[in-house]
mmCIF file of C-alpha atoms in Angstrom:
data_model
loop_
_atom_site.group_PDB
_atom_site.id
_atom_site.type_symbol
_atom_site.label_atom_id
_atom_site.label_comp_id
_atom_site.label_asym_id
_atom_site.label_seq_id
_atom_site.Cartn_x
_atom_site.Cartn_y
_atom_site.Cartn_z
ATOM 1 C CA MET A 1 80.511 143.462 68.259
ATOM 2 C CA GLY A 2 78.661 145.595 70.731
ATOM 3 C CA VAL A 3 75.722 147.851 70.023
ATOM 4 C CA GLY A 4 77.950 150.946 70.142
ATOM 5 C CA TRP A 5 80.199 149.592 67.381
ATOM 6 C CA ILE A 6 77.250 148.734 65.157
ATOM 7 C CA VAL A 7 75.619 152.135 65.622
ATOM 8 C CA SER A 8 78.986 153.790 65.001
ATOM 9 C CA LEU A 9 79.444 151.890 61.745
ATOM 10 C CA ILE A 10 75.973 152.972 60.621
ATOM 11 C CA VAL A 11 76.691 156.616 61.513
ATOM 12 C CA ALA A 12 80.074 156.463 59.747
ATOM 13 C CA GLY A 13 78.393 155.020 56.644
ATOM 14 C CA ILE A 14 75.750 157.749 56.624
ATOM 15 C CA LEU A 15 78.365 160.484 57.079
ATOM 16 C CA LEU A 16 80.505 158.958 54.335
ATOM 17 C CA VAL A 17 77.567 158.957 51.903
ATOM 18 C CA LEU A 18 76.787 162.598 52.769
ATOM 19 C CA ILE A 19 80.414 163.634 52.299
ATOM 20 C CA LEU A 20 80.652 161.870 48.952
ATOM 21 C CA ALA A 21 77.345 163.444 47.880
ATOM 22 C CA LEU A 22 78.927 166.866 48.465
ATOM 23 C CA VAL A 23 82.428 166.199 47.209
ATOM 24 C CA ILE A 24 81.874 164.227 43.988
ATOM 25 C CA PRO A 25 79.706 166.853 42.227
ATOM 26 C CA MET A 26 82.083 169.594 43.393
ATOM 27 C CA ASP A 27 85.045 167.652 42.006
ATOM 28 C CA ARG A 28 83.349 167.059 38.662
ATOM 29 C CA LYS A 29 82.290 170.691 38.343
ATOM 30 C CA TYR A 30 85.513 172.503 39.229
ATOM 31 C CA VAL A 31 88.444 170.145 38.643
ATOM 32 C CA VAL A 32 89.673 170.292 35.041
ATOM 33 C CA ARG A 33 90.945 166.980 33.711
ATOM 34 C CA GLU A 34 92.762 166.382 30.448
ATOM 35 C CA ASN A 35 93.601 162.795 29.443
ATOM 36 C CA ARG A 36 92.400 161.643 32.891
ATOM 37 C CA LYS A 37 95.015 163.812 34.625
ATOM 38 C CA ILE A 38 94.272 166.929 36.611
ATOM 39 C CA ASN A 39 95.303 170.142 34.905
ATOM 40 C CA TYR A 40 96.489 172.197 37.865
ATOM 41 C CA LYS A 41 96.911 175.369 35.804
ATOM 42 C CA LYS A 42 93.230 175.452 34.866
ATOM 43 C CA SER A 43 91.831 174.093 38.155
ATOM 44 C CA LYS A 44 91.595 177.141 40.392
ATOM 45 C CA ILE A 45 89.728 175.313 43.149
ATOM 46 C CA PHE A 46 92.902 173.984 44.752
ATOM 47 C CA LEU A 47 94.182 177.446 45.628
ATOM 48 C CA LYS A 48 91.181 178.775 47.534
ATOM 49 C CA TRP A 49 88.900 177.759 50.367
ATOM 50 C CA ASN A 50 86.175 175.457 49.075
ATOM 51 C CA VAL A 51 83.553 172.902 50.054
ATOM 52 C CA PHE A 52 86.231 170.241 50.495
ATOM 53 C CA ASP A 53 87.880 172.328 53.178
ATOM 54 C CA THR A 54 84.598 173.127 54.909
ATOM 55 C CA VAL A 55 83.740 169.427 55.073
ATOM 56 C CA THR A 56 87.187 168.655 56.462
ATOM 57 C CA LEU A 57 86.921 171.383 59.090
ATOM 58 C CA SER A 58 83.508 170.047 60.115
ATOM 59 C CA LEU A 59 84.941 166.533 60.385
ATOM 60 C CA ALA A 60 87.854 167.781 62.456
ATOM 61 C CA ILE A 61 85.494 169.522 64.881
ATOM 62 C CA TYR A 62 83.312 166.399 65.077
ATOM 63 C CA THR A 63 86.432 164.305 65.745
ATOM 64 C CA ILE A 64 87.547 166.624 68.545
ATOM 65 C CA ILE A 65 84.101 166.374 70.137
ATOM 66 C CA CYS A 66 84.214 162.563 69.888
ATOM 67 C CA VAL A 67 87.696 162.349 71.411
ATOM 68 C CA GLN A 68 86.823 164.712 74.258
ATOM 69 C CA THR A 69 83.597 162.850 75.003
ATOM 70 C CA LEU A 70 85.519 159.571 75.002
ATOM 71 C CA ASN A 71 88.068 161.125 77.364
ATOM 72 C CA ILE A 72 85.301 162.195 79.751
ATOM 73 C CA LEU A 73 83.685 158.754 79.648
ATOM 74 C CA ILE A 74 86.974 156.945 80.315
ATOM 75 C CA SER A 75 87.902 159.417 83.072
ATOM 76 C CA SER A 76 84.590 158.782 84.794
ATOM 77 C CA GLY A 77 85.343 155.058 84.990
ATOM 78 C CA GLN A 78 83.435 153.708 81.993
ATOM 79 C CA THR A 79 84.812 150.645 80.218
ATOM 80 C CA VAL A 80 84.641 149.293 76.698
ATOM 81 C CA GLU A 81 81.435 147.438 77.606
ATOM 82 C CA ASN A 82 79.656 150.809 77.662
ATOM 83 C CA VAL A 83 77.913 151.434 74.331
ATOM 84 C CA TYR A 84 78.901 155.110 74.361
ATOM 85 C CA VAL A 85 82.582 154.268 74.819
ATOM 86 C CA GLN A 86 82.326 151.840 71.885
ATOM 87 C CA PHE A 87 80.600 154.446 69.736
ATOM 88 C CA PHE A 88 82.987 157.305 70.448
ATOM 89 C CA THR A 89 86.074 155.062 70.173
ATOM 90 C CA ASN A 90 85.095 153.970 66.687
ATOM 91 C CA GLN A 91 84.067 157.461 65.566
ATOM 92 C CA ALA A 92 87.283 159.019 66.860
ATOM 93 C CA GLN A 93 89.433 156.443 65.067
ATOM 94 C CA VAL A 94 87.614 156.634 61.746
ATOM 95 C CA TRP A 95 87.359 160.396 61.419
ATOM 96 C CA THR A 96 90.853 161.100 62.750
ATOM 97 C CA THR A 97 92.239 158.827 60.048
ATOM 98 C CA VAL A 98 90.060 160.392 57.340
ATOM 99 C CA SER A 99 90.981 163.942 58.424
ATOM 100 C CA ILE A 100 94.717 163.206 58.418
ATOM 101 C CA ILE A 101 94.580 161.530 55.006
ATOM 102 C CA TYR A 102 92.674 164.491 53.582
ATOM 103 C CA LEU A 103 95.090 166.987 55.130
ATOM 104 C CA VAL A 104 98.098 165.257 53.575
ATOM 105 C CA SER A 105 96.418 164.983 50.173
ATOM 106 C CA ARG A 106 95.223 168.608 50.296
ATOM 107 C CA VAL A 107 98.695 169.922 51.073
ATOM 108 C CA SER A 108 100.154 167.761 48.298
ATOM 109 C CA ILE A 109 97.593 168.926 45.734
ATOM 110 C CA THR A 110 98.011 172.566 46.753
ATOM 111 C CA LEU A 111 101.787 172.340 46.380
ATOM 112 C CA LYS A 112 101.385 170.731 42.939
ATOM 113 C CA ALA A 113 99.002 173.503 41.887
ATOM 114 C CA ILE A 114 101.426 176.187 43.079
ATOM 115 C CA LYS A 115 104.309 174.522 41.246
ATOM 116 C CA GLU A 116 102.325 174.212 38.003
ATOM 117 C CA ARG A 117 101.055 177.799 38.097
ATOM 118 C CA TRP A 118 104.106 179.640 39.367
ATOM 119 C CA GLY A 119 106.915 177.078 39.097
ATOM 120 C CA ASP A 120 109.018 179.137 36.705
ATOM 121 C CA GLU A 121 108.621 182.309 38.765
ATOM 122 C CA LEU A 122 109.604 180.577 42.001
ATOM 123 C CA ASP A 123 112.915 179.220 40.711
#
C-alpha cells in the first residue's frame, strides 16, 4: 500500500471516531426504545432535521470535494502512484458508500416513523 492509502485510512478512522462520538450520544438521548425496538411514535427525532443529517450533509460535501480534487488530479495526468491520487481515491470511495447507506437508512426510518404516527390517517 502506498503512503496515500495509509494516510487515507488514518483520516477515515479519525473521521469515523468523530462521527460516532456525535451520533451515539444523540441516538441514546432522543431515540425511544421499548423491548430493544425503536418506538417510532415516541421518537420525534426522525421527523425533523437533526445532528445525523448535519453530519451526513458535511460528509456529502467532503465527498464532493474529494471526487472533484481526484478528477482534477487525474485530468492533469497524475497516476495512481501519486500519493494524493491514492488519498482522494480512497476517501471518495469510503465516504460515498457511507453517505449512500445513510441516505437509504434515513429514508427508510423516516417512512417507518410516518407510517407509525399517521398510518391510519393516510389510508
